[in-house]
PDB file of C-alpha atoms in Angstrom:
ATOM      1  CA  UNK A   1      15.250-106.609  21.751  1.00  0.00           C
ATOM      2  CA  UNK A   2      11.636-106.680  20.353  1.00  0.00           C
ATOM      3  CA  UNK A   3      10.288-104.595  23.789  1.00  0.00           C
ATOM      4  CA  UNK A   4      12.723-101.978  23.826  1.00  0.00           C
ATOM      5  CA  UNK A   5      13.050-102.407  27.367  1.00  0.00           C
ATOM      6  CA  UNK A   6      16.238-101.995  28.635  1.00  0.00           C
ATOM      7  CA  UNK A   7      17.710-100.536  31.949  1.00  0.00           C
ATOM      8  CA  UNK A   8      20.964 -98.907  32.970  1.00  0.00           C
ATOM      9  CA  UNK A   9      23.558-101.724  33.431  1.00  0.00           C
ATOM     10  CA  UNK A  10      22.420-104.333  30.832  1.00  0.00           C
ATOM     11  CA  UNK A  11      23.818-105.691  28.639  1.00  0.00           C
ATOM     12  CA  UNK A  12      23.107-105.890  24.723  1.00  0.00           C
ATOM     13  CA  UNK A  13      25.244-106.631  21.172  1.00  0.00           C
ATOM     14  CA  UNK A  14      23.811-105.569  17.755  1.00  0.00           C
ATOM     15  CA  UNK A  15      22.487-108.604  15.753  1.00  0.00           C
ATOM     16  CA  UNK A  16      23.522-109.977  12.266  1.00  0.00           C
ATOM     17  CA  UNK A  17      20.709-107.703  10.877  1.00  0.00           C
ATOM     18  CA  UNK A  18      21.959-104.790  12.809  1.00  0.00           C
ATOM     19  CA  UNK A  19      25.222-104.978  12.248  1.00  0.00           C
ATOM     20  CA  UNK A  20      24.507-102.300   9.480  1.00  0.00           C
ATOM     21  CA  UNK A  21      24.171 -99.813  11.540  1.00  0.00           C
ATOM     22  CA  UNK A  22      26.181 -97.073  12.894  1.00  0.00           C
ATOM     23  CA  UNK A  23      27.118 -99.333  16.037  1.00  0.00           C
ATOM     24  CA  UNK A  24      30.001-101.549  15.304  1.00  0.00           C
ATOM     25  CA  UNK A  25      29.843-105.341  16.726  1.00  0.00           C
ATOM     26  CA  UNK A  26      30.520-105.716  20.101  1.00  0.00           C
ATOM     27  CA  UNK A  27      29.310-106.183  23.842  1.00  0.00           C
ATOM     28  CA  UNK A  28      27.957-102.552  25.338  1.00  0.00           C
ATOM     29  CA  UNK A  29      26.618-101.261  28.615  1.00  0.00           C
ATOM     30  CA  UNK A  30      23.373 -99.183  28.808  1.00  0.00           C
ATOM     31  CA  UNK A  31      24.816 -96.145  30.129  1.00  0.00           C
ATOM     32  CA  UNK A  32      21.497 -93.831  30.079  1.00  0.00           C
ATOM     33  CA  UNK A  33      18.118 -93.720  28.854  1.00  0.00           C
ATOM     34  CA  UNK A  34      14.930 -91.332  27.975  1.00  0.00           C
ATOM     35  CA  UNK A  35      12.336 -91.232  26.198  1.00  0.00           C
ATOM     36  CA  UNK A  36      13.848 -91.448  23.087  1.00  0.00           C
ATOM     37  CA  UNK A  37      17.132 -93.209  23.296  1.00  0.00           C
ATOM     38  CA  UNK A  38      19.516 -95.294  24.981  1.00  0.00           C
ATOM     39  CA  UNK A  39      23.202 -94.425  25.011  1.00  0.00           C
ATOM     40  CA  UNK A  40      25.512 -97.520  24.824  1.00  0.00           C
ATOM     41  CA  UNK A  41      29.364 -97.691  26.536  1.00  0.00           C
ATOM     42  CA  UNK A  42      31.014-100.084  24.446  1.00  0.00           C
ATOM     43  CA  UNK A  43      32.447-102.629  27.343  1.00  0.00           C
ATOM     44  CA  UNK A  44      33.591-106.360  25.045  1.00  0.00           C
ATOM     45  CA  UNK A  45      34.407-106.590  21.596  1.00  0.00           C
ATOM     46  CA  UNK A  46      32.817-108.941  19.274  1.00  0.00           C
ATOM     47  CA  UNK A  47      34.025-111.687  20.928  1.00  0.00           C
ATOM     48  CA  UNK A  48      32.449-110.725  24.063  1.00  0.00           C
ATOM     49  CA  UNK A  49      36.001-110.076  25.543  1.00  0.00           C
ATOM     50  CA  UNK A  50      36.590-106.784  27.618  1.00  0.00           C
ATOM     51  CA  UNK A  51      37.656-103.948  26.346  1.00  0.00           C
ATOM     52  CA  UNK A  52      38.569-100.185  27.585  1.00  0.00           C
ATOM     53  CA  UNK A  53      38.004 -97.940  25.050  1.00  0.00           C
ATOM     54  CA  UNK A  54      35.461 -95.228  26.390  1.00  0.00           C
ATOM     55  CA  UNK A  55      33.462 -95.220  22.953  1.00  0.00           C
ATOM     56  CA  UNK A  56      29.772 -94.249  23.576  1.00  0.00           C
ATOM     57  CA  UNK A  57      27.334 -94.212  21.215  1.00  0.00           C
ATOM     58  CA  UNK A  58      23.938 -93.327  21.071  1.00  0.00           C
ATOM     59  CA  UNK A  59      20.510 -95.248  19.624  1.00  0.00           C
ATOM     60  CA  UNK A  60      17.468 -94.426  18.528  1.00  0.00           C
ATOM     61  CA  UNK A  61      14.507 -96.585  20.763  1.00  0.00           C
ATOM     62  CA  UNK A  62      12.880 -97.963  17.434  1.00  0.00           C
ATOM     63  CA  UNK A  63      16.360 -99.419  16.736  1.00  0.00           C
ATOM     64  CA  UNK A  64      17.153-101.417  19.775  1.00  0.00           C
ATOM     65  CA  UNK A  65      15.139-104.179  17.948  1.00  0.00           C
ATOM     66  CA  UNK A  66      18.838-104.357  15.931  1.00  0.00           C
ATOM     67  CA  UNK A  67      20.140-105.843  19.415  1.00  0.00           C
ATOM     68  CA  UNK A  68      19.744-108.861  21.480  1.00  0.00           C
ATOM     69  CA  UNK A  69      20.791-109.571  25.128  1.00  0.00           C
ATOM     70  CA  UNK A  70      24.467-110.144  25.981  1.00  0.00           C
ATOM     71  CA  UNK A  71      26.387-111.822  28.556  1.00  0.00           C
ATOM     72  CA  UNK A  72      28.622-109.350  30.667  1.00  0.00           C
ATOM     73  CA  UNK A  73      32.185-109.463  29.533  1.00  0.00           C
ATOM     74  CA  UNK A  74      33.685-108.903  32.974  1.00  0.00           C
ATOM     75  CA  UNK A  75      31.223-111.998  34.488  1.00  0.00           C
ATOM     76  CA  UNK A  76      33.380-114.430  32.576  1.00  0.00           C
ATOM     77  CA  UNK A  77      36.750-113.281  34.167  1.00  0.00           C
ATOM     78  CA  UNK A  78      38.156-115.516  36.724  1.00  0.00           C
ATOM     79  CA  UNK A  79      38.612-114.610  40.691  1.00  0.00           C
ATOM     80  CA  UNK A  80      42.480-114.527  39.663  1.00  0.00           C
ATOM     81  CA  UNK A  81      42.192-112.246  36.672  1.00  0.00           C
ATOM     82  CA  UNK A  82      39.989-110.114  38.589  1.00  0.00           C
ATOM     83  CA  UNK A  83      42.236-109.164  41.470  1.00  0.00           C
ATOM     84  CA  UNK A  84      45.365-108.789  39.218  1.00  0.00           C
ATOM     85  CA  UNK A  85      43.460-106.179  37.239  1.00  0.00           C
ATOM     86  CA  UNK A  86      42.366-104.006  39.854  1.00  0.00           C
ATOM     87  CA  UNK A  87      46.341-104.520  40.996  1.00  0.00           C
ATOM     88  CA  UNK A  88      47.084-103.219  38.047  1.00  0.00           C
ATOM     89  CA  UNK A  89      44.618 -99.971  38.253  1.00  0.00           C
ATOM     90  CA  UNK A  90      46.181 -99.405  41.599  1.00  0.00           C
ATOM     91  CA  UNK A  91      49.766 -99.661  40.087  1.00  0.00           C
ATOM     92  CA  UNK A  92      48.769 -96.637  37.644  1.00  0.00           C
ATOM     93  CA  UNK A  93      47.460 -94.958  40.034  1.00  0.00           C
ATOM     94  CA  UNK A  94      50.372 -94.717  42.380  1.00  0.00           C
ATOM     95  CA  UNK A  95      52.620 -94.381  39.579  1.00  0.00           C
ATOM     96  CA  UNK A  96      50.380 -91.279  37.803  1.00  0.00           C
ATOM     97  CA  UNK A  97      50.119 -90.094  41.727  1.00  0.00           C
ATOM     98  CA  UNK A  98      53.842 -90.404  42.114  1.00  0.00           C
ATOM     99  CA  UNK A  99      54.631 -88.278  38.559  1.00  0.00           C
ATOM    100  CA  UNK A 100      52.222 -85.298  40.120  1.00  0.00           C
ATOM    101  CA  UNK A 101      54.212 -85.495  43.249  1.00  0.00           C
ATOM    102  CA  UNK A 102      57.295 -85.196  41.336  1.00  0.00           C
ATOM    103  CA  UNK A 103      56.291 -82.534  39.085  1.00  0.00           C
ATOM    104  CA  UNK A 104      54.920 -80.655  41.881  1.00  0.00           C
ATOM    105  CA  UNK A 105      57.895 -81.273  45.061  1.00  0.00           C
ATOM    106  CA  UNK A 106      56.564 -78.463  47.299  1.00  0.00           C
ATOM    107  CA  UNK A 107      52.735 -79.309  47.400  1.00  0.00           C
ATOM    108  CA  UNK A 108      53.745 -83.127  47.604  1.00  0.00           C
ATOM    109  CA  UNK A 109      56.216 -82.802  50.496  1.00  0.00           C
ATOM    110  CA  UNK A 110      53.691 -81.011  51.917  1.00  0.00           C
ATOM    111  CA  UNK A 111      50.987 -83.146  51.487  1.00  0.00           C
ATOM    112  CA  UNK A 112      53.024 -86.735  52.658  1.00  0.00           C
ATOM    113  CA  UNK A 113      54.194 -84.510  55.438  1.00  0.00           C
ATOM    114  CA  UNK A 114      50.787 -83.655  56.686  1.00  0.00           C
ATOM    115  CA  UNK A 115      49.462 -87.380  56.210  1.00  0.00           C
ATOM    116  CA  UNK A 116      52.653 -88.480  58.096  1.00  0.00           C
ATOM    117  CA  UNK A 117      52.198 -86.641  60.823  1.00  0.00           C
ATOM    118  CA  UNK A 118      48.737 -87.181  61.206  1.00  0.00           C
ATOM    119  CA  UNK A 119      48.939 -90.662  61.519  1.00  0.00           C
ATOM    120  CA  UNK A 120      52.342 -90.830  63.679  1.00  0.00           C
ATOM    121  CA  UNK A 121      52.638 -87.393  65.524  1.00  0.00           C
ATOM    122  CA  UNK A 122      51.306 -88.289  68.982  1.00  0.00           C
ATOM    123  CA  UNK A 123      54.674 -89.587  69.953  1.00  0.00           C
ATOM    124  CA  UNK A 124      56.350 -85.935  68.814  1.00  0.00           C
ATOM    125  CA  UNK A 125      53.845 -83.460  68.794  1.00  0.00           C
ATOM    126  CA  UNK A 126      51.741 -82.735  71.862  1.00  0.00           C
ATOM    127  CA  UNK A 127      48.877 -82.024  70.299  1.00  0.00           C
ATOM    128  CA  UNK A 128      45.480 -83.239  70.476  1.00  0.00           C
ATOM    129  CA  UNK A 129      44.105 -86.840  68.894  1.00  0.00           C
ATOM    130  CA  UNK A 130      41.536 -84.284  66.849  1.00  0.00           C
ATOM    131  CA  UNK A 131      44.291 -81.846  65.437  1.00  0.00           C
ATOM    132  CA  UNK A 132      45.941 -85.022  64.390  1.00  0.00           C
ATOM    133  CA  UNK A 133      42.844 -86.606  62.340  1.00  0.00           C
ATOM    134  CA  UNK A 134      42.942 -82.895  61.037  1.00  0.00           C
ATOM    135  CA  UNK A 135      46.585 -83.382  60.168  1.00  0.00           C
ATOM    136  CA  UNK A 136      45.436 -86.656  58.415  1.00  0.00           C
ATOM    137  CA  UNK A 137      42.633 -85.437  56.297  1.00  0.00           C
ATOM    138  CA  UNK A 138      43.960 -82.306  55.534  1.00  0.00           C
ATOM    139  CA  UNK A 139      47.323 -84.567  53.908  1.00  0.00           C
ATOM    140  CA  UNK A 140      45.051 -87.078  52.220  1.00  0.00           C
ATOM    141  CA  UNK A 141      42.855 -84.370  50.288  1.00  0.00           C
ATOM    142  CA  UNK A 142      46.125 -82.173  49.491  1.00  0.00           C
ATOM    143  CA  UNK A 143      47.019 -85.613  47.693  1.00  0.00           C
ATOM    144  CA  UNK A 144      43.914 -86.396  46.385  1.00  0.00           C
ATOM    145  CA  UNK A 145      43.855 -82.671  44.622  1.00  0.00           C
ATOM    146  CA  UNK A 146      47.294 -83.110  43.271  1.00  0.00           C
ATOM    147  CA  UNK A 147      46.110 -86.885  42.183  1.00  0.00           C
ATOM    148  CA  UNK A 148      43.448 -85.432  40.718  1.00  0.00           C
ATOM    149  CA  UNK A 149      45.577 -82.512  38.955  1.00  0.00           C
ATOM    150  CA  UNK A 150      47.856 -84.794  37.126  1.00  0.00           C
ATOM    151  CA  UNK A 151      51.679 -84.309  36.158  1.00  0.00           C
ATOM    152  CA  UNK A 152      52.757 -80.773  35.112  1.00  0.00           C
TER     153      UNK A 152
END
């Protein structure tokens, strides 16, 4: 990139003469700049497939003329691939949610309880519609904290 100028969420891959460097071929995200340097998120390999491997790496200014422009890797993905993968995030999710709950019963029963009852209690509990939202929330971020917490 002969101007240097690159924003957060482009796209770039080192060229033949820069693959030299420090920065291993591949597809990577602008992450962050300053005045000084532009930190990369690696995001396809060399290929310009996607990858997942949270390696960041960090270049001087003066060398971004190593890189040229690159194609995002997740633009090429089909409607169909798309949707399965964020299935598949979801999956995890419940399943890592699930282990928490299971390493932690109390908290969990607690929290599943609360969400329960906040979203069906108006036929048992004569309480009001607000108590219940209350009920609701109150479940939901018990579950989000022990999401968050991870198995024991």
């Amino acid at each position: 990139m002969t101007d240097g100028g690159v924003a957060i969420g482009d796209h770039v891959r080192p060229t033949e003469a820069g693959r030299d460097s420090h920065v291993p071929a591949g597809v990577y995200r602008v992450v962050g700049t300053d005045g000084d340097a532009v930190t990369l998120l690696l995001v396809g390999d060399a290929a310009g497939r996607r990858v997942h491997t949270g390696e960041v790496v960090t270049v001087a200014l003066e060398s971004l003329a190593a890189f040229e422009p690159a194609e995002n890797p997740d633009a090429s993905r089909s409607f169909a691939t798309r949707i399965l993968s964020q299935l598949a995030g979801l999956r995890w999710s419940l399943r890592l949610l699930w282990r928490s709950i299971r390493s932690r019963p109390i908290p969990g029963t607690t929290a599943i309880t609360l969400l329960l009852v906040g979203a069906f209690g108006e036929a048992i509990l004569p309480v009001s519609e607000t108590v219940l939202t209350g009920l609701f929330l109150l479940g939901t971020l018990l579950l989000t904290y022990l999401g968050r917490m991870g198995p024991a």
